[in-house]
Amino acid sequence: MDYQSTLTNLKERIANERLRVALSANAAMVLLYWDIGQTILNRQDRQGWGAKIIDHLSEDLKEAFPEMNGFSPRNLKYMRTFAQEWPDREIVQRTVAQIPWRSNLALLHKLNDSETRLWYAKQTIENGWSKDILALQIESRLHERQGKAPNNFALTLPPKDSDMAAQVFKDPYLFDFLGTADTRKEREIEQALIDHVQKFLLELGAGFAFVGRQVLLEVGDRDFRLDLLFYHLKLRCYVVIELKAVPFDPGFTGTLNLYLSAVDDLLRHPDDKPTIGLLLCKSKDDLVVEYALDGYRRPMGVAQWESRLTQSLPDDLKGSLPTIEEIEKELEGGDE
């Protein structure tokens, strides 16, 4: 082995070791914070420690360890809340200690239940999200959308592949960078996605690699162009994405099926798995989608795209708010 190869190998090993040490140090620090928080909780419960004791403890710890940060009264209170919200030390050690402290604070600030926090913690580990990206994913309610796109994967892919594919695709997709304007043409949406490709890839999720837009396929004597073509590194397959600025129409699936057949024949490598198609429509009826996908042997999913997410009202509030008609009537009366 020559010197350059040896140097490259050593640099890679050193970099990997530095990362391992950093991750180990982070896990040790988060566990230490949990222990401190648990100690404060126990003393407050058993010995009646008051709120002012945290200020006193902060001063003493900073005096004992002047080279260390993180012992401010505010952070000690976060440690107490952290231990209170995660009472099982084993779960802390196995999962949440594997993400940075600031990411843990984001989970505490933005989410109210431990099950959802744990889901985001696992996603953070798997996808390597920063604290800011984690916050964006929480605000977009990713946990409510992941794996929700209607599809025929169970009928067209082996069980292991269909389960993984189902989790990759979400519904709806959030294209908040489109703004609130009513986009009426597919090419306008496509151009906006390319202009904001980093945000688009983030919304698609980990594993998507952009291949091209308006990809030409020659089928017989005709030319067809795919809106967007991706390759998914975990699924090991091409993903064809077709954009529609209108509600879902069953005819869309026939065209997408043709595209998938063509990609499998013209672009797919023998080691690649079957190409997956995703229709992104302005709106859809899930029952109509289910019937439309029935009978196709190529894997397809259908999802909505939205420029902003809207939450439906709880049932107990639906009858308590005025309708649009009532608001308009009230405004008309006010003008008089």
PDB file of C-alpha atoms in Angstrom, residues 49-243:
ATOM      1  CA  TRP A  49     -36.438  21.383  48.510  1.00  0.00           C
ATOM      2  CA  GLY A  50     -37.880  24.729  47.409  1.00  0.00           C
ATOM      3  CA  ALA A  51     -37.420  26.604  44.136  1.00  0.00           C
ATOM      4  CA  LYS A  52     -34.556  28.729  45.488  1.00  0.00           C
ATOM      5  CA  ILE A  53     -32.409  25.654  46.103  1.00  0.00           C
ATOM      6  CA  ILE A  54     -31.791  25.415  42.358  1.00  0.00           C
ATOM      7  CA  ASP A  55     -30.177  28.863  42.324  1.00  0.00           C
ATOM      8  CA  HIS A  56     -27.990  27.841  45.257  1.00  0.00           C
ATOM      9  CA  LEU A  57     -27.085  24.536  43.598  1.00  0.00           C
ATOM     10  CA  SER A  58     -26.195  26.357  40.386  1.00  0.00           C
ATOM     11  CA  GLU A  59     -23.756  28.673  42.181  1.00  0.00           C
ATOM     12  CA  ASP A  60     -22.064  25.784  44.011  1.00  0.00           C
ATOM     13  CA  LEU A  61     -21.695  23.624  40.881  1.00  0.00           C
ATOM     14  CA  LYS A  62     -20.256  26.484  38.832  1.00  0.00           C
ATOM     15  CA  GLU A  63     -17.782  27.227  41.624  1.00  0.00           C
ATOM     16  CA  ALA A  64     -16.746  23.545  41.818  1.00  0.00           C
ATOM     17  CA  PHE A  65     -16.485  23.126  38.028  1.00  0.00           C
ATOM     18  CA  PRO A  66     -15.661  26.564  36.556  1.00  0.00           C
ATOM     19  CA  GLU A  67     -14.464  25.006  33.293  1.00  0.00           C
ATOM     20  CA  MET A  68     -17.851  23.418  32.612  1.00  0.00           C
ATOM     21  CA  ASN A  69     -20.920  25.050  31.079  1.00  0.00           C
ATOM     22  CA  GLY A  70     -24.495  23.993  31.573  1.00  0.00           C
ATOM     23  CA  PHE A  71     -25.055  24.574  35.308  1.00  0.00           C
ATOM     24  CA  SER A  72     -27.151  27.723  35.038  1.00  0.00           C
ATOM     25  CA  PRO A  73     -30.403  27.773  37.051  1.00  0.00           C
ATOM     26  CA  ARG A  74     -32.346  27.664  33.805  1.00  0.00           C
ATOM     27  CA  ASN A  75     -30.526  24.575  32.555  1.00  0.00           C
ATOM     28  CA  LEU A  76     -30.890  22.838  35.916  1.00  0.00           C
ATOM     29  CA  LYS A  77     -34.638  23.369  35.650  1.00  0.00           C
ATOM     30  CA  TYR A  78     -34.504  21.858  32.156  1.00  0.00           C
ATOM     31  CA  MET A  79     -32.674  18.849  33.640  1.00  0.00           C
ATOM     32  CA  ARG A  80     -35.430  18.449  36.210  1.00  0.00           C
ATOM     33  CA  THR A  81     -38.106  18.606  33.501  1.00  0.00           C
ATOM     34  CA  PHE A  82     -36.078  16.220  31.322  1.00  0.00           C
ATOM     35  CA  ALA A  83     -35.936  13.626  34.123  1.00  0.00           C
ATOM     36  CA  GLN A  84     -39.607  14.155  34.912  1.00  0.00           C
ATOM     37  CA  GLU A  85     -40.706  13.624  31.307  1.00  0.00           C
ATOM     38  CA  TRP A  86     -38.386  10.630  30.796  1.00  0.00           C
ATOM     39  CA  PRO A  87     -38.672   8.598  34.032  1.00  0.00           C
ATOM     40  CA  ASP A  88     -37.167   5.434  32.485  1.00  0.00           C
ATOM     41  CA  ARG A  89     -33.368   5.778  32.461  1.00  0.00           C
ATOM     42  CA  GLU A  90     -33.029   2.802  30.098  1.00  0.00           C
ATOM     43  CA  ILE A  91     -35.035   4.591  27.384  1.00  0.00           C
ATOM     44  CA  VAL A  92     -32.922   7.704  27.927  1.00  0.00           C
ATOM     45  CA  GLN A  93     -29.696   5.733  27.576  1.00  0.00           C
ATOM     46  CA  ARG A  94     -30.875   3.771  24.536  1.00  0.00           C
ATOM     47  CA  THR A  95     -32.465   6.614  22.549  1.00  0.00           C
ATOM     48  CA  VAL A  96     -32.671  10.231  23.684  1.00  0.00           C
ATOM     49  CA  ALA A  97     -29.111  10.269  25.032  1.00  0.00           C
ATOM     50  CA  GLN A  98     -28.004   9.640  21.445  1.00  0.00           C
ATOM     51  CA  ILE A  99     -29.173  13.093  20.295  1.00  0.00           C
ATOM     52  CA  PRO A 100     -27.784  16.496  21.367  1.00  0.00           C
ATOM     53  CA  TRP A 101     -29.072  18.263  24.467  1.00  0.00           C
ATOM     54  CA  ARG A 102     -30.473  21.164  22.420  1.00  0.00           C
ATOM     55  CA  SER A 103     -32.481  18.686  20.338  1.00  0.00           C
ATOM     56  CA  ASN A 104     -33.844  17.184  23.544  1.00  0.00           C
ATOM     57  CA  LEU A 105     -34.903  20.657  24.659  1.00  0.00           C
ATOM     58  CA  ALA A 106     -36.726  21.108  21.341  1.00  0.00           C
ATOM     59  CA  LEU A 107     -38.618  17.872  22.001  1.00  0.00           C
ATOM     60  CA  LEU A 108     -39.595  19.113  25.477  1.00  0.00           C
ATOM     61  CA  HIS A 109     -40.661  22.551  24.263  1.00  0.00           C
ATOM     62  CA  LYS A 110     -42.635  21.535  21.185  1.00  0.00           C
ATOM     63  CA  LEU A 111     -44.270  18.208  22.106  1.00  0.00           C
ATOM     64  CA  ASN A 112     -46.529  17.138  24.953  1.00  0.00           C
ATOM     65  CA  ASP A 113     -46.439  13.332  24.942  1.00  0.00           C
ATOM     66  CA  SER A 114     -43.547  10.921  25.349  1.00  0.00           C
ATOM     67  CA  GLU A 115     -44.604   8.588  22.535  1.00  0.00           C
ATOM     68  CA  THR A 116     -44.391  11.341  19.917  1.00  0.00           C
ATOM     69  CA  ARG A 117     -41.143  12.653  21.423  1.00  0.00           C
ATOM     70  CA  LEU A 118     -39.653   9.166  21.190  1.00  0.00           C
ATOM     71  CA  TRP A 119     -40.705   8.899  17.525  1.00  0.00           C
ATOM     72  CA  TYR A 120     -38.955  12.169  16.674  1.00  0.00           C
ATOM     73  CA  ALA A 121     -35.887  11.187  18.707  1.00  0.00           C
ATOM     74  CA  LYS A 122     -35.557   7.972  16.689  1.00  0.00           C
ATOM     75  CA  GLN A 123     -36.037   9.870  13.424  1.00  0.00           C
ATOM     76  CA  THR A 124     -33.365  12.360  14.491  1.00  0.00           C
ATOM     77  CA  ILE A 125     -30.898   9.528  15.080  1.00  0.00           C
ATOM     78  CA  GLU A 126     -31.761   7.773  11.823  1.00  0.00           C
ATOM     79  CA  ASN A 127     -31.669  10.884   9.635  1.00  0.00           C
ATOM     80  CA  GLY A 128     -29.010  12.937  11.415  1.00  0.00           C
ATOM     81  CA  TRP A 129     -31.283  15.955  11.857  1.00  0.00           C
ATOM     82  CA  SER A 130     -29.901  19.099  13.424  1.00  0.00           C
ATOM     83  CA  LYS A 131     -31.912  20.863  16.119  1.00  0.00           C
ATOM     84  CA  ASP A 132     -33.303  23.336  13.570  1.00  0.00           C
ATOM     85  CA  ILE A 133     -34.332  20.613  11.124  1.00  0.00           C
ATOM     86  CA  LEU A 134     -35.951  18.675  13.972  1.00  0.00           C
ATOM     87  CA  ALA A 135     -37.949  21.784  14.901  1.00  0.00           C
ATOM     88  CA  LEU A 136     -39.111  22.189  11.291  1.00  0.00           C
ATOM     89  CA  GLN A 137     -40.220  18.560  11.112  1.00  0.00           C
ATOM     90  CA  ILE A 138     -42.173  18.887  14.350  1.00  0.00           C
ATOM     91  CA  GLU A 139     -43.849  22.097  13.174  1.00  0.00           C
ATOM     92  CA  SER A 140     -44.875  20.388   9.922  1.00  0.00           C
ATOM     93  CA  ARG A 141     -46.397  17.513  11.958  1.00  0.00           C
ATOM     94  CA  LEU A 142     -44.337  14.896  10.144  1.00  0.00           C
ATOM     95  CA  HIS A 143     -45.453  12.133  12.536  1.00  0.00           C
ATOM     96  CA  GLU A 144     -49.069  12.617  11.390  1.00  0.00           C
ATOM     97  CA  ARG A 145     -48.146  12.401   7.687  1.00  0.00           C
ATOM     98  CA  GLN A 146     -45.443   9.749   7.462  1.00  0.00           C
ATOM     99  CA  GLY A 147     -46.589   6.509   5.837  1.00  0.00           C
ATOM    100  CA  LYS A 148     -50.082   7.839   5.089  1.00  0.00           C
ATOM    101  CA  ALA A 149     -50.129   7.976   1.265  1.00  0.00           C
ATOM    102  CA  PRO A 150     -52.675   5.531  -0.239  1.00  0.00           C
ATOM    103  CA  ASN A 151     -50.805   2.929  -2.285  1.00  0.00           C
ATOM    104  CA  ASN A 152     -50.811  -0.580  -3.710  1.00  0.00           C
ATOM    105  CA  PHE A 153     -47.390  -1.559  -2.351  1.00  0.00           C
ATOM    106  CA  ALA A 154     -48.673  -4.584  -0.397  1.00  0.00           C
ATOM    107  CA  LEU A 155     -49.933  -6.117  -3.656  1.00  0.00           C
ATOM    108  CA  THR A 156     -46.985  -5.188  -5.880  1.00  0.00           C
ATOM    109  CA  LEU A 157     -43.880  -5.550  -3.692  1.00  0.00           C
ATOM    110  CA  PRO A 158     -42.471  -8.230  -1.365  1.00  0.00           C
ATOM    111  CA  PRO A 159     -43.605  -7.725   2.278  1.00  0.00           C
ATOM    112  CA  LYS A 160     -40.290  -6.303   3.521  1.00  0.00           C
ATOM    113  CA  ASP A 161     -40.018  -3.870   0.598  1.00  0.00           C
ATOM    114  CA  SER A 162     -43.688  -2.852   0.759  1.00  0.00           C
ATOM    115  CA  ASP A 163     -43.463  -1.993   4.466  1.00  0.00           C
ATOM    116  CA  MET A 164     -40.370   0.137   3.898  1.00  0.00           C
ATOM    117  CA  ALA A 165     -41.865   1.858   0.851  1.00  0.00           C
ATOM    118  CA  ALA A 166     -45.096   2.623   2.705  1.00  0.00           C
ATOM    119  CA  GLN A 167     -43.141   4.422   5.431  1.00  0.00           C
ATOM    120  CA  VAL A 168     -41.114   6.451   2.932  1.00  0.00           C
ATOM    121  CA  PHE A 169     -44.117   8.229   1.415  1.00  0.00           C
ATOM    122  CA  LYS A 170     -46.333  10.664   3.342  1.00  0.00           C
ATOM    123  CA  ASP A 171     -49.623  12.458   2.855  1.00  0.00           C
ATOM    124  CA  PRO A 172     -49.971  15.355   2.452  1.00  0.00           C
ATOM    125  CA  TYR A 173     -46.661  16.826   1.309  1.00  0.00           C
ATOM    126  CA  LEU A 174     -46.007  20.342   2.498  1.00  0.00           C
ATOM    127  CA  PHE A 175     -44.721  22.758  -0.135  1.00  0.00           C
ATOM    128  CA  ASP A 176     -44.859  25.876   2.034  1.00  0.00           C
ATOM    129  CA  PHE A 177     -42.214  27.531  -0.147  1.00  0.00           C
ATOM    130  CA  LEU A 178     -44.838  27.847  -2.907  1.00  0.00           C
ATOM    131  CA  GLY A 179     -46.530  30.578  -0.888  1.00  0.00           C
ATOM    132  CA  THR A 180     -50.270  31.030  -0.638  1.00  0.00           C
ATOM    133  CA  ALA A 181     -50.882  31.848  -4.304  1.00  0.00           C
ATOM    134  CA  ASP A 182     -53.156  29.470  -6.197  1.00  0.00           C
ATOM    135  CA  THR A 183     -50.754  27.592  -8.476  1.00  0.00           C
ATOM    136  CA  ARG A 184     -52.679  26.398 -11.519  1.00  0.00           C
ATOM    137  CA  LYS A 185     -50.035  24.797 -13.737  1.00  0.00           C
ATOM    138  CA  GLU A 186     -47.881  21.735 -13.131  1.00  0.00           C
ATOM    139  CA  ARG A 187     -44.839  23.437 -14.679  1.00  0.00           C
ATOM    140  CA  GLU A 188     -45.120  26.296 -12.158  1.00  0.00           C
ATOM    141  CA  ILE A 189     -45.077  23.798  -9.286  1.00  0.00           C
ATOM    142  CA  GLU A 190     -42.220  21.868 -10.879  1.00  0.00           C
ATOM    143  CA  GLN A 191     -40.149  25.024 -11.348  1.00  0.00           C
ATOM    144  CA  ALA A 192     -40.761  26.065  -7.745  1.00  0.00           C
ATOM    145  CA  LEU A 193     -39.665  22.631  -6.503  1.00  0.00           C
ATOM    146  CA  ILE A 194     -36.449  22.846  -8.502  1.00  0.00           C
ATOM    147  CA  ASP A 195     -35.827  26.415  -7.315  1.00  0.00           C
ATOM    148  CA  HIS A 196     -36.172  25.146  -3.738  1.00  0.00           C
ATOM    149  CA  VAL A 197     -34.692  21.698  -4.294  1.00  0.00           C
ATOM    150  CA  GLN A 198     -33.047  21.558  -0.865  1.00  0.00           C
ATOM    151  CA  LYS A 199     -36.346  22.199   0.902  1.00  0.00           C
ATOM    152  CA  PHE A 200     -38.077  19.783  -1.462  1.00  0.00           C
ATOM    153  CA  LEU A 201     -35.577  17.014  -0.692  1.00  0.00           C
ATOM    154  CA  LEU A 202     -36.006  17.679   3.025  1.00  0.00           C
ATOM    155  CA  GLU A 203     -39.771  17.326   2.663  1.00  0.00           C
ATOM    156  CA  LEU A 204     -39.408  14.133   0.630  1.00  0.00           C
ATOM    157  CA  GLY A 205     -37.297  12.636   3.415  1.00  0.00           C
ATOM    158  CA  ALA A 206     -33.963  10.878   3.811  1.00  0.00           C
ATOM    159  CA  GLY A 207     -32.664   8.703   1.003  1.00  0.00           C
ATOM    160  CA  PHE A 208     -33.920  10.593  -2.070  1.00  0.00           C
ATOM    161  CA  ALA A 209     -31.337  11.523  -4.717  1.00  0.00           C
ATOM    162  CA  PHE A 210     -32.432  13.875  -7.487  1.00  0.00           C
ATOM    163  CA  VAL A 211     -31.887  12.443 -10.985  1.00  0.00           C
ATOM    164  CA  GLY A 212     -33.612  14.966 -13.256  1.00  0.00           C
ATOM    165  CA  ARG A 213     -36.700  16.872 -14.392  1.00  0.00           C
ATOM    166  CA  GLN A 214     -38.609  16.439 -17.655  1.00  0.00           C
ATOM    167  CA  VAL A 215     -36.627  13.230 -18.223  1.00  0.00           C
ATOM    168  CA  LEU A 216     -37.086  12.051 -21.807  1.00  0.00           C
ATOM    169  CA  LEU A 217     -38.302   8.504 -22.445  1.00  0.00           C
ATOM    170  CA  GLU A 218     -38.586   7.220 -26.018  1.00  0.00           C
ATOM    171  CA  VAL A 219     -41.364   4.639 -26.257  1.00  0.00           C
ATOM    172  CA  GLY A 220     -42.073   3.377 -29.751  1.00  0.00           C
ATOM    173  CA  ASP A 221     -42.534   6.387 -31.996  1.00  0.00           C
ATOM    174  CA  ARG A 222     -43.495   8.709 -29.152  1.00  0.00           C
ATOM    175  CA  ASP A 223     -41.555  10.750 -26.619  1.00  0.00           C
ATOM    176  CA  PHE A 224     -42.681  11.023 -23.007  1.00  0.00           C
ATOM    177  CA  ARG A 225     -41.257  13.264 -20.303  1.00  0.00           C
ATOM    178  CA  LEU A 226     -41.264  12.484 -16.597  1.00  0.00           C
ATOM    179  CA  ASP A 227     -41.942  15.480 -14.363  1.00  0.00           C
ATOM    180  CA  LEU A 228     -39.347  14.475 -11.747  1.00  0.00           C
ATOM    181  CA  LEU A 229     -37.135  11.426 -11.403  1.00  0.00           C
ATOM    182  CA  PHE A 230     -35.391  10.390  -8.187  1.00  0.00           C
ATOM    183  CA  TYR A 231     -33.445   7.401  -6.937  1.00  0.00           C
ATOM    184  CA  HIS A 232     -34.032   6.187  -3.389  1.00  0.00           C
ATOM    185  CA  LEU A 233     -30.855   4.893  -1.769  1.00  0.00           C
ATOM    186  CA  LYS A 234     -32.560   2.702   0.858  1.00  0.00           C
ATOM    187  CA  LEU A 235     -35.285   1.293  -1.366  1.00  0.00           C
ATOM    188  CA  ARG A 236     -32.695   0.810  -4.135  1.00  0.00           C
ATOM    189  CA  CYS A 237     -35.069   1.899  -6.874  1.00  0.00           C
ATOM    190  CA  TYR A 238     -36.089   4.788  -9.111  1.00  0.00           C
ATOM    191  CA  VAL A 239     -39.013   6.942  -7.979  1.00  0.00           C
ATOM    192  CA  VAL A 240     -41.093   8.732 -10.612  1.00  0.00           C
ATOM    193  CA  ILE A 241     -42.989  11.770  -9.263  1.00  0.00           C
ATOM    194  CA  GLU A 242     -45.803  13.241 -11.331  1.00  0.00           C
ATOM    195  CA  LEU A 243     -47.241  16.618 -10.323  1.00  0.00           C
TER     196      LEU A 243
END
